[in-house]
Amino acid sequence: DLAIIGSEGQANREHVYVYRNTGGTWGLDQVITSPSPNEYDDFGFSVSIDGANDRAFIGARLEDTGGTDKGMIYFYEYQADSEEWVERQRIQGQVGEGDQEIGWSVAHSGNFLAFGAPEEDSDVEDPANAAAGSNQSGAVYLYEYNSDTSQYDFFQKLKERDAAGAISVQGNDEFGRHLAMDGNTLVVGHRLDDTGGGDSGAVNEFE
């Protein structure tokens, strides 16, 4: 009974619109504006909403905290007593390297949250390493909801795999540009993968 729409990319117009279905009628629940004073952070570039738990996730892929264009995910939760969406957490992966564009994509399922950083440069799944490797190979970060803190904790970092399931990183593949989650299945697109021909693209499925 919830829908979320991002509107990004213009100065002072980076808003997210949350709609709620009440009695068969959709109405505007709240307009969430970027909490950052910086223009052109692309707040709302990606969005995902968890209607079962009243949680919303908003990507700002060009947010500069921690490095130019590092990106950020904002976690909001609906506060029933005040009837408003309240910011709970800002998530940026595990290291401070810029130019990752965290928040290009975002998806959730149950208590898991996944977001893509398609400009990330490392060759490894070490969460403390986001540089010194294949440029723009991309990465996906997984976080899990902690009911004790009401926030998300780091769970795992993923890099692209070959057909046998081994890590196979190549520059400019942009792994993590697109995501989808359903149950325990995560599907990740890398649109410029060359395995089937130049920039033919590929998809990895994780369980």
Short mmCIF file of C-alpha atoms in Angstrom, two decimals:
data_model
loop_
_atom_site.label_atom_id
_atom_site.label_comp_id
_atom_site.label_asym_id
_atom_site.label_seq_id
_atom_site.Cartn_x
_atom_site.Cartn_y
_atom_site.Cartn_z
CA ASP A 1 0.00 0.00 0.00
CA LEU A 2 3.01 2.29 -0.42
CA ALA A 3 4.70 3.73 -3.50
CA ILE A 4 7.84 5.86 -3.79
CA ILE A 5 8.94 8.10 -6.66
CA GLY A 6 12.28 9.87 -6.98
CA SER A 7 12.75 13.24 -8.68
CA GLU A 8 16.43 14.11 -8.96
CA GLY A 9 18.95 16.07 -10.96
CA GLN A 10 17.83 19.69 -10.75
CA ALA A 11 18.98 22.34 -8.31
CA ASN A 12 16.72 22.58 -5.27
CA ARG A 13 14.33 20.00 -6.78
CA GLU A 14 15.79 16.78 -5.47
CA HIS A 15 12.65 15.42 -3.85
CA VAL A 16 11.15 12.00 -3.18
CA TYR A 17 7.39 11.48 -3.13
CA VAL A 18 5.79 8.79 -0.95
CA TYR A 19 2.22 7.76 -1.72
CA ARG A 20 -0.10 5.61 0.40
CA ASN A 21 -3.13 3.63 -0.70
CA THR A 22 -5.99 4.12 1.74
CA GLY A 23 -9.30 2.45 0.98
CA GLY A 24 -8.38 2.00 -2.66
CA THR A 25 -7.33 5.60 -3.18
CA TRP A 26 -3.72 6.73 -3.61
CA GLY A 27 -2.80 9.93 -1.81
CA LEU A 28 0.44 11.81 -1.19
CA ASP A 29 1.86 10.77 2.17
CA GLN A 30 4.94 13.01 2.27
CA VAL A 31 7.49 14.84 0.15
CA ILE A 32 11.00 14.06 1.39
CA THR A 33 13.56 16.69 0.48
CA SER A 34 17.30 16.19 0.36
CA PRO A 35 18.87 16.75 3.80
CA SER A 36 22.13 17.78 2.15
CA PRO A 37 22.86 21.47 1.49
CA ASN A 38 24.67 20.54 -1.74
CA GLU A 39 22.94 20.75 -5.08
CA TYR A 40 23.19 18.01 -7.69
CA ASP A 41 23.75 15.12 -5.26
CA ASP A 42 21.10 13.20 -7.25
CA PHE A 43 19.04 12.56 -4.14
CA GLY A 44 16.25 10.26 -5.33
CA PHE A 45 18.19 8.78 -8.25
CA SER A 46 17.24 5.34 -6.91
CA VAL A 47 14.47 4.48 -4.46
CA SER A 48 12.98 1.40 -2.79
CA ILE A 49 10.21 1.05 -0.25
CA ASP A 50 9.31 -1.70 2.22
CA GLY A 51 5.57 -1.47 2.76
CA ALA A 52 5.50 -4.32 5.28
CA ASN A 53 7.85 -2.51 7.67
CA ASP A 54 7.32 1.14 6.68
CA ARG A 55 10.94 1.61 5.58
CA ALA A 56 12.16 3.69 2.64
CA PHE A 57 15.60 3.80 1.00
CA ILE A 58 16.83 6.68 -1.13
CA GLY A 59 20.01 6.80 -3.19
CA ALA A 60 22.03 9.98 -3.73
CA ARG A 61 24.73 8.73 -6.09
CA LEU A 62 26.70 11.99 -6.29
CA GLU A 63 26.74 12.88 -2.58
CA ASP A 64 30.24 14.10 -1.65
CA THR A 65 30.53 13.15 2.04
CA GLY A 66 33.69 11.03 2.35
CA GLY A 67 34.89 11.89 -1.17
CA THR A 68 33.69 13.49 -4.40
CA ASP A 69 30.75 11.57 -5.87
CA LYS A 70 31.10 8.79 -3.32
CA GLY A 71 27.32 8.54 -3.01
CA MET A 72 25.04 7.65 -0.13
CA ILE A 73 21.95 5.69 0.87
CA TYR A 74 19.42 7.36 3.18
CA PHE A 75 17.22 5.11 5.32
CA TYR A 76 13.86 6.53 6.40
CA GLU A 77 11.22 4.97 8.63
CA TYR A 78 7.59 5.91 9.11
CA GLN A 79 6.82 7.30 12.57
CA ALA A 80 3.22 6.37 13.31
CA ASP A 81 2.71 8.74 16.25
CA SER A 82 3.79 11.82 14.28
CA GLU A 83 2.59 10.41 10.92
CA GLU A 84 5.79 11.32 9.11
CA TRP A 85 8.82 9.71 7.50
CA VAL A 86 11.93 10.24 9.62
CA GLU A 87 15.58 9.82 8.63
CA ARG A 88 17.17 6.95 10.59
CA GLN A 89 20.56 6.31 8.98
CA ARG A 90 23.04 7.34 6.28
CA ILE A 91 24.97 4.46 4.69
CA GLN A 92 28.10 4.72 2.55
CA GLY A 93 29.80 1.33 2.42
CA GLN A 94 32.90 0.66 4.46
CA VAL A 95 35.64 2.96 3.11
CA GLY A 96 36.05 6.61 2.31
CA GLU A 97 37.03 6.48 -1.34
CA GLY A 98 35.20 8.88 -3.65
CA ASP A 99 33.81 8.25 -7.13
CA GLN A 100 31.96 5.04 -6.21
CA GLU A 101 28.50 6.48 -6.96
CA ILE A 102 26.92 4.49 -4.15
CA GLY A 103 23.17 4.63 -4.59
CA TRP A 104 23.05 4.29 -8.37
CA SER A 105 20.76 1.35 -7.56
CA VAL A 106 19.05 0.11 -4.41
CA ALA A 107 16.88 -2.89 -3.56
CA HIS A 108 15.60 -4.65 -0.46
CA SER A 109 14.05 -7.93 0.60
CA GLY A 110 13.00 -8.76 4.13
CA ASN A 111 15.71 -7.45 6.46
CA PHE A 112 18.35 -7.20 3.72
CA LEU A 113 19.32 -4.05 1.86
CA ALA A 114 21.50 -4.02 -1.27
CA PHE A 115 22.92 -1.06 -3.14
CA GLY A 116 25.17 -0.69 -6.13
CA ALA A 117 28.38 1.29 -6.50
CA PRO A 118 29.09 0.81 -10.24
CA GLU A 119 32.09 3.16 -10.30
CA GLU A 120 33.94 1.32 -7.49
CA ASP A 121 37.51 0.39 -8.53
CA SER A 122 38.73 -2.56 -6.46
CA ASP A 123 39.43 -6.13 -7.57
CA VAL A 124 38.46 -7.77 -4.26
CA GLU A 125 35.50 -8.29 -1.97
CA ASP A 126 37.44 -6.93 1.01
CA PRO A 127 35.04 -4.28 2.40
CA ALA A 128 37.99 -2.11 3.46
CA ASN A 129 39.27 -1.84 -0.12
CA ALA A 130 37.52 0.30 -2.72
CA ALA A 131 40.49 1.41 -4.82
CA ALA A 132 43.73 0.23 -6.47
CA GLY A 133 42.27 -2.13 -9.02
CA SER A 134 40.15 -2.25 -12.15
CA ASN A 135 38.59 1.17 -12.75
CA GLN A 136 34.79 1.26 -12.69
CA SER A 137 34.51 -2.48 -12.23
CA GLY A 138 31.73 -1.86 -9.70
CA ALA A 139 30.58 -3.43 -6.46
CA VAL A 140 27.43 -4.23 -4.50
CA TYR A 141 27.11 -3.77 -0.74
CA LEU A 142 24.74 -5.84 1.38
CA TYR A 143 23.44 -4.68 4.77
CA GLU A 144 21.19 -6.42 7.29
CA TYR A 145 18.65 -4.79 9.60
CA ASN A 146 19.52 -4.94 13.30
CA SER A 147 16.35 -4.89 15.41
CA ASP A 148 18.33 -3.97 18.54
CA THR A 149 19.60 -0.71 17.05
CA SER A 150 16.88 -0.14 14.41
CA GLN A 151 19.67 0.42 11.87
CA TYR A 152 21.42 -1.55 9.12
CA ASP A 153 24.77 -3.28 9.70
CA PHE A 154 27.28 -4.22 7.01
CA PHE A 155 26.86 -7.83 5.86
CA GLN A 156 28.89 -8.43 2.67
CA LYS A 157 30.53 -6.84 -0.35
CA LEU A 158 30.11 -8.50 -3.76
CA LYS A 159 32.11 -8.31 -7.00
CA GLU A 160 31.22 -9.76 -10.38
CA ARG A 161 31.60 -13.50 -11.01
CA ASP A 162 32.26 -15.72 -14.01
CA ALA A 163 30.02 -18.60 -15.11
CA ALA A 164 31.71 -20.91 -12.59
CA GLY A 165 31.02 -18.53 -9.71
CA ALA A 166 34.62 -17.32 -9.27
CA ILE A 167 35.40 -13.63 -8.83
CA SER A 168 36.21 -12.25 -12.29
CA VAL A 169 36.75 -8.50 -12.21
CA GLN A 170 37.16 -6.39 -15.33
CA GLY A 171 37.41 -2.64 -15.60
CA ASN A 172 34.51 -0.55 -16.91
CA ASP A 173 31.93 -3.34 -16.49
CA GLU A 174 29.90 -1.23 -14.01
CA PHE A 175 28.78 -4.17 -11.87
CA GLY A 176 25.94 -3.02 -9.63
CA ARG A 177 24.37 -0.53 -12.00
CA HIS A 178 21.08 -2.44 -11.71
CA LEU A 179 19.74 -4.61 -8.87
CA ALA A 180 16.71 -6.70 -7.99
CA MET A 181 15.96 -8.77 -4.87
CA ASP A 182 13.29 -11.36 -4.21
CA GLY A 183 13.44 -13.46 -1.08
CA ASN A 184 17.00 -14.74 -0.76
CA THR A 185 17.84 -14.10 -4.42
CA LEU A 186 19.82 -11.06 -5.55
CA VAL A 187 20.28 -10.29 -9.25
CA VAL A 188 23.01 -7.83 -10.29
CA GLY A 189 23.53 -6.34 -13.73
CA HIS A 190 26.88 -5.27 -15.21
CA ARG A 191 25.87 -3.59 -18.43
CA LEU A 192 29.31 -3.32 -20.07
CA ASP A 193 30.53 -6.88 -19.48
CA ASP A 194 32.43 -8.18 -22.53
CA THR A 195 32.02 -11.94 -22.06
CA GLY A 196 29.51 -12.29 -24.90
CA GLY A 197 31.06 -9.56 -27.02
CA GLY A 198 32.03 -5.94 -26.59
CA ASP A 199 29.80 -4.28 -23.96
CA SER A 200 27.17 -7.01 -24.37
CA GLY A 201 26.43 -6.99 -20.65
CA ALA A 202 25.70 -9.75 -18.16
CA VAL A 203 23.78 -10.58 -15.01
CA ASN A 204 24.98 -12.38 -11.87
CA GLU A 205 22.56 -14.20 -9.58
CA PHE A 206 23.43 -14.62 -5.89
CA GLU A 207 21.64 -16.65 -3.22
#
